Amino acid sequence: MIRGLYSAASGMYSLERKQEALAENLANAQTPGYKKDDTVLRSFPKLLLSRIRDFEQTKSGISAGATQNPAQPAPIGVLVNGVYAQERIPNFQQGTMVQTELPLDVAIEDSGIASQEVNGRQVKPSAFFAVQLPDGTIGYTRNGKWDVDANGNLVTSDGYRVLGANGMPIQLRGEISKEKLTIDEKGQITMTSDDPANRRVVGQIGIAIAQNPLELRRLGGNLYQGDAPLPLVQNITDYPGLSLQQGYLEQSNVDPGQTITDMMVAIRGYEANQKVIGVYDQSLQQLYTVGKING
């Protein structure tokens, strides 16, 4: 009976963690480049129950369910000890591209990058924008909604400086006209004007390729970091299927309808485990009452 309480309680705790992940996904459904988390629920290791020293004799000479050799344990069955939320795994599936026509909105298109085998399974590499964090380290994001700060630095909507292919922050010096700034599919930033002679290249967007994106850890929202800095791509053409789209934003890959449905299923499972614990509690109270009367 106590094991049943533990199993129901573990189910409630696991569903609570899953609900937290679903709520976070839903809260970021409109965050550009956000990648949802999938919660993995697994059962605790099962226990094999057996009878030992079973010498009860029957008409056939051995006990029911026992083996011919009394010294050999007789299997009874499997005992399950509940479930647990092992981990939250980011889903790096490409989000929907939405056209904004804003010159500083950039989206990464990497759905064409081929998968590769990592530790015996197929893993699809993911591309990220490289940004400089406040502590000087490098982070990675799919958020391509950018602006220019007071110092002329190209920054994300969270204020992180966008890095170029040389690993340095991209700074747009001189008079900046967003309408005349173009970013091609290779990530080259060019300032143009009515006079073709004034056309000049001002930077190259730094793109990092995570061969196994599951090794990255989420710092919050749509920002990630690895144990070691990822190498920046010097030539995007070396990666077939990778390109940048100016005037577009990659939306979150969260499906709000499916997420709400999953949240309702989790709530119902949580309530079912609550009822199971209530039944066990009532049974324990009755056992306590019987034992008290007999005493």
Coordinates of C-alpha atoms in Angstrom, one line a residue:
M1 CA 0.0 0.0 0.0
I2 CA 2.8 2.4 0.8
R3 CA 4.4 1.6 -2.6
G4 CA 1.1 2.7 -4.2
L5 CA 1.4 6.1 -2.4
Y6 CA 4.9 6.5 -3.7
S7 CA 3.9 5.6 -7.2
A8 CA 1.0 8.1 -7.2
A9 CA 3.1 10.8 -5.7
S10 CA 5.9 10.3 -8.3
G11 CA 3.3 10.6 -11.0
M12 CA 2.0 13.9 -9.6
Y13 CA 5.5 15.3 -9.3
S14 CA 6.4 14.2 -12.9
L15 CA 3.3 15.7 -14.3
E16 CA 3.9 18.9 -12.4
R17 CA 7.3 19.2 -14.0
K18 CA 5.8 18.5 -17.4
Q19 CA 3.2 21.2 -16.8
E20 CA 5.9 23.7 -16.0
A21 CA 7.6 23.0 -19.3
L22 CA 4.3 23.2 -21.3
A23 CA 3.5 26.6 -19.6
E24 CA 6.9 27.9 -20.5
N25 CA 6.5 26.8 -24.1
L26 CA 3.1 28.5 -24.3
A27 CA 4.4 31.7 -22.7
N28 CA 7.1 31.9 -25.5
A29 CA 4.7 31.0 -28.4
Q30 CA 5.3 34.4 -29.8
T31 CA 9.0 34.7 -29.1
P32 CA 11.0 34.8 -32.4
G33 CA 13.2 31.7 -32.8
Y34 CA 12.1 30.0 -29.5
K35 CA 12.5 26.3 -29.4
K36 CA 10.0 24.3 -27.3
D37 CA 11.1 21.8 -24.6
D38 CA 9.7 18.2 -24.7
T39 CA 9.5 16.6 -21.3
V40 CA 10.6 12.9 -21.1
L41 CA 8.7 10.7 -18.6
R42 CA 10.2 7.4 -17.7
S43 CA 9.4 4.7 -15.2
F44 CA 11.7 3.8 -12.4
P45 CA 13.6 0.5 -12.7
K46 CA 11.3 -2.4 -12.3
L47 CA 11.8 -5.0 -9.5
L48 CA 11.3 -8.7 -10.1
L49 CA 9.6 -10.3 -7.2
S50 CA 10.2 -13.9 -6.3
R51 CA 9.4 -16.4 -3.5
I52 CA 12.3 -17.9 -1.7
R53 CA 12.4 -20.8 0.8
D54 CA 8.9 -21.9 -0.3
F55 CA 8.6 -25.4 1.2
E56 CA 4.8 -25.5 1.4
Q57 CA 3.8 -28.9 0.1
T58 CA 0.7 -29.6 -2.1
K59 CA -0.8 -32.8 -3.3
S60 CA 1.6 -32.7 -6.3
G61 CA 4.5 -32.5 -3.9
I62 CA 5.5 -28.8 -4.6
S63 CA 3.9 -25.5 -3.7
A64 CA 1.8 -23.7 -6.3
G65 CA 4.0 -21.6 -8.6
A66 CA 7.2 -23.0 -7.1
T67 CA 10.0 -24.6 -9.1
Q68 CA 11.0 -28.2 -8.9
N69 CA 14.1 -27.2 -6.8
P70 CA 12.9 -25.6 -3.5
A71 CA 16.2 -23.7 -3.3
Q72 CA 15.5 -21.9 -6.6
P73 CA 13.3 -18.7 -6.2
A74 CA 9.9 -18.9 -7.7
P75 CA 9.0 -15.8 -9.8
I76 CA 5.9 -13.9 -8.7
G77 CA 5.8 -10.9 -11.0
V78 CA 7.2 -7.4 -11.7
L79 CA 6.8 -4.5 -9.3
V80 CA 6.6 -1.0 -10.9
N81 CA 7.7 1.9 -8.7
G82 CA 6.2 4.9 -10.5
V83 CA 7.6 7.4 -13.0
Y84 CA 9.9 10.4 -13.1
A85 CA 10.6 13.3 -15.4
Q86 CA 14.1 12.5 -16.5
E87 CA 14.8 15.7 -18.5
R88 CA 13.6 18.4 -20.8
I89 CA 14.9 18.1 -24.3
P90 CA 14.8 21.1 -26.7
N91 CA 13.1 20.5 -30.0
F92 CA 15.2 22.4 -32.7
Q93 CA 12.7 21.8 -35.5
Q94 CA 12.6 24.8 -37.9
G95 CA 9.9 27.3 -37.1
T96 CA 7.6 29.1 -39.6
M97 CA 9.0 32.0 -41.5
V98 CA 7.0 35.2 -41.4
Q99 CA 7.7 38.1 -43.6
T100 CA 8.1 41.5 -41.8
E101 CA 9.9 43.5 -44.6
L102 CA 12.0 45.1 -41.8
P103 CA 15.6 45.4 -42.9
L104 CA 17.0 44.4 -39.5
D105 CA 14.8 41.2 -39.2
V106 CA 16.8 38.2 -40.3
A107 CA 15.9 34.5 -40.2
I108 CA 18.0 31.4 -40.5
E109 CA 16.9 28.8 -43.0
D110 CA 18.7 25.5 -42.2
S111 CA 16.0 22.9 -42.8
G112 CA 18.0 21.7 -45.8
I113 CA 21.1 20.7 -43.7
A114 CA 21.5 17.0 -43.8
S115 CA 21.4 14.9 -40.6
Q116 CA 24.4 13.0 -39.5
E117 CA 25.1 10.1 -37.2
V118 CA 26.0 10.9 -33.6
N119 CA 26.6 8.1 -31.1
G120 CA 24.6 5.7 -33.3
R121 CA 21.6 7.9 -34.0
Q122 CA 20.7 10.5 -36.6
V123 CA 21.0 14.1 -35.4
K124 CA 20.3 17.2 -37.4
P125 CA 22.7 20.0 -37.0
S126 CA 21.3 23.5 -36.2
A127 CA 22.6 27.0 -37.1
F128 CA 22.5 29.9 -34.6
F129 CA 23.4 33.6 -34.5
A130 CA 26.4 34.2 -32.3
V131 CA 26.0 37.0 -29.7
Q132 CA 28.1 38.5 -27.0
L133 CA 26.8 38.1 -23.5
P134 CA 27.2 40.7 -20.7
D135 CA 30.0 38.6 -19.1
G136 CA 32.0 38.5 -22.4
T137 CA 31.2 34.9 -23.2
I138 CA 29.5 33.8 -26.4
G139 CA 25.8 32.7 -26.6
Y140 CA 23.7 31.4 -29.4
T141 CA 20.2 32.3 -30.4
R142 CA 17.7 32.0 -33.3
N143 CA 16.2 35.4 -32.5
G144 CA 16.8 37.5 -35.6
K145 CA 14.9 40.6 -34.5
W146 CA 17.7 43.2 -34.4
D147 CA 18.2 46.9 -33.9
V148 CA 21.1 49.3 -33.7
D149 CA 22.1 50.8 -30.2
A150 CA 23.4 54.3 -29.5
N151 CA 27.0 53.2 -30.2
G152 CA 26.1 51.8 -33.6
N153 CA 26.3 48.1 -32.5
L154 CA 24.0 45.6 -34.1
V155 CA 22.1 44.1 -31.1
T156 CA 19.3 41.6 -30.6
S157 CA 15.9 42.5 -29.0
D158 CA 17.4 41.4 -25.6
G159 CA 20.4 43.8 -26.0
Y160 CA 23.0 41.3 -26.9
R161 CA 25.6 42.4 -29.4
V162 CA 25.5 40.4 -32.7
L163 CA 28.9 38.9 -33.6
G164 CA 30.4 38.9 -37.0
A165 CA 32.2 36.0 -38.7
N166 CA 35.5 37.3 -37.2
G167 CA 34.1 36.9 -33.6
M168 CA 33.8 40.6 -33.0
P169 CA 30.6 42.7 -32.5
I170 CA 29.2 44.1 -35.7
Q171 CA 29.4 47.9 -35.6
L172 CA 27.7 50.0 -38.2
R173 CA 29.7 53.2 -38.3
G174 CA 28.7 56.5 -39.8
E175 CA 25.2 57.6 -40.8
I176 CA 23.0 54.5 -40.6
S177 CA 20.0 54.2 -42.8
K178 CA 18.1 51.0 -42.2
E179 CA 16.2 51.3 -45.4
K180 CA 19.6 51.2 -47.3
L181 CA 21.1 48.3 -45.4
T182 CA 20.9 44.9 -47.1
I183 CA 21.8 41.5 -45.9
D184 CA 22.2 38.8 -48.5
E185 CA 21.7 35.0 -48.1
K186 CA 25.4 34.6 -47.2
G187 CA 25.1 37.0 -44.3
Q188 CA 27.1 39.9 -45.8
I189 CA 25.9 43.3 -44.6
T190 CA 26.1 46.0 -47.2
M191 CA 25.2 49.8 -47.1
T192 CA 23.9 51.1 -50.3
S193 CA 22.8 54.5 -51.5
D194 CA 21.6 56.2 -54.7
D195 CA 25.2 56.5 -55.8
P196 CA 26.5 53.0 -56.6
A197 CA 30.0 54.2 -55.8
N198 CA 29.1 54.6 -52.2
R199 CA 28.2 50.9 -51.8
R200 CA 30.3 49.4 -49.0
V201 CA 30.4 46.1 -47.1
V202 CA 30.2 46.8 -43.3
G203 CA 30.2 43.3 -41.9
Q204 CA 29.6 39.6 -42.1
I205 CA 27.1 37.9 -39.7
G206 CA 28.6 35.3 -37.6
I207 CA 26.8 31.9 -37.9
A208 CA 27.6 29.0 -35.6
I209 CA 26.7 25.4 -36.5
A210 CA 26.0 23.0 -33.6
Q211 CA 26.6 19.5 -35.0
N212 CA 24.7 18.1 -32.0
P213 CA 22.4 20.9 -30.7
L214 CA 21.2 18.7 -27.8
E215 CA 24.6 19.3 -26.2
L216 CA 23.8 23.0 -25.8
R217 CA 22.2 24.2 -22.5
R218 CA 19.5 26.8 -22.4
L219 CA 20.4 30.0 -20.5
G220 CA 16.8 31.3 -20.7
G221 CA 14.3 32.0 -23.4
N222 CA 15.8 31.4 -26.8
L223 CA 19.5 31.8 -25.7
Y224 CA 21.9 28.8 -25.6
Q225 CA 25.5 28.2 -24.7
G226 CA 27.9 25.3 -25.1
D227 CA 30.7 23.9 -22.9
A228 CA 33.1 25.3 -25.5
P229 CA 32.6 28.1 -28.1
L230 CA 31.3 26.8 -31.5
P231 CA 33.4 27.7 -34.6
L232 CA 31.9 30.4 -36.7
V233 CA 31.2 29.8 -40.3
Q234 CA 33.4 31.7 -42.7
N235 CA 31.6 30.8 -45.9
I236 CA 28.0 29.8 -45.7
T237 CA 28.2 28.2 -49.2
D238 CA 30.2 25.4 -47.5
Y239 CA 26.9 24.3 -45.9
P240 CA 24.3 23.3 -48.5
G241 CA 20.8 24.1 -47.2
L242 CA 21.9 27.0 -45.0
S243 CA 20.9 30.6 -45.9
L244 CA 19.8 33.8 -44.3
Q245 CA 16.6 35.7 -45.2
Q246 CA 16.4 39.4 -44.7
G247 CA 13.0 40.8 -43.8
Y248 CA 11.8 37.6 -42.3
L249 CA 11.5 36.3 -38.7
E250 CA 11.5 32.7 -37.7
Q251 CA 8.6 32.1 -35.3
S252 CA 8.5 29.8 -32.3
N253 CA 8.0 26.1 -33.1
V254 CA 5.4 25.9 -30.3
D255 CA 1.9 24.8 -31.5
P256 CA -0.4 26.6 -29.0
G257 CA -3.4 24.3 -29.7
Q258 CA -1.4 21.1 -29.1
T259 CA 0.3 22.6 -26.1
I260 CA -3.1 23.5 -24.5
T261 CA -4.3 20.0 -25.2
D262 CA -1.2 18.5 -23.6
M263 CA -1.7 20.7 -20.5
M264 CA -5.3 19.5 -20.1
V265 CA -4.1 15.9 -20.3
A266 CA -1.4 16.5 -17.7
I267 CA -4.0 18.2 -15.4
R268 CA -6.3 15.2 -15.7
G269 CA -3.5 12.8 -15.0
Y270 CA -2.5 14.8 -11.9
E271 CA -6.1 14.8 -10.6
A272 CA -6.3 11.0 -11.2
N273 CA -3.2 10.5 -9.0
Q274 CA -4.7 12.8 -6.4
K275 CA -7.7 10.5 -6.2
V276 CA -5.5 7.4 -5.9
I277 CA -3.7 9.0 -2.9
G278 CA -7.1 9.9 -1.4
V279 CA -8.2 6.2 -1.6
Y280 CA -5.0 5.0 -0.1
D281 CA -5.3 7.6 2.7
Q282 CA -8.8 6.4 3.5
S283 CA -7.7 2.8 3.6
L284 CA -4.9 3.6 6.0
Q285 CA -7.3 5.5 8.2
Q286 CA -9.5 2.4 8.4
L287 CA -6.6 0.2 9.2
Y288 CA -5.5 2.5 12.0
T289 CA -9.1 2.5 13.4
V290 CA -9.3 -1.3 13.3
G291 CA -5.9 -1.6 15.0
K292 CA -6.9 0.8 17.6
I293 CA -10.2 -1.0 18.4
N294 CA -8.4 -4.4 18.6
G295 CA -5.8 -2.9 21.0

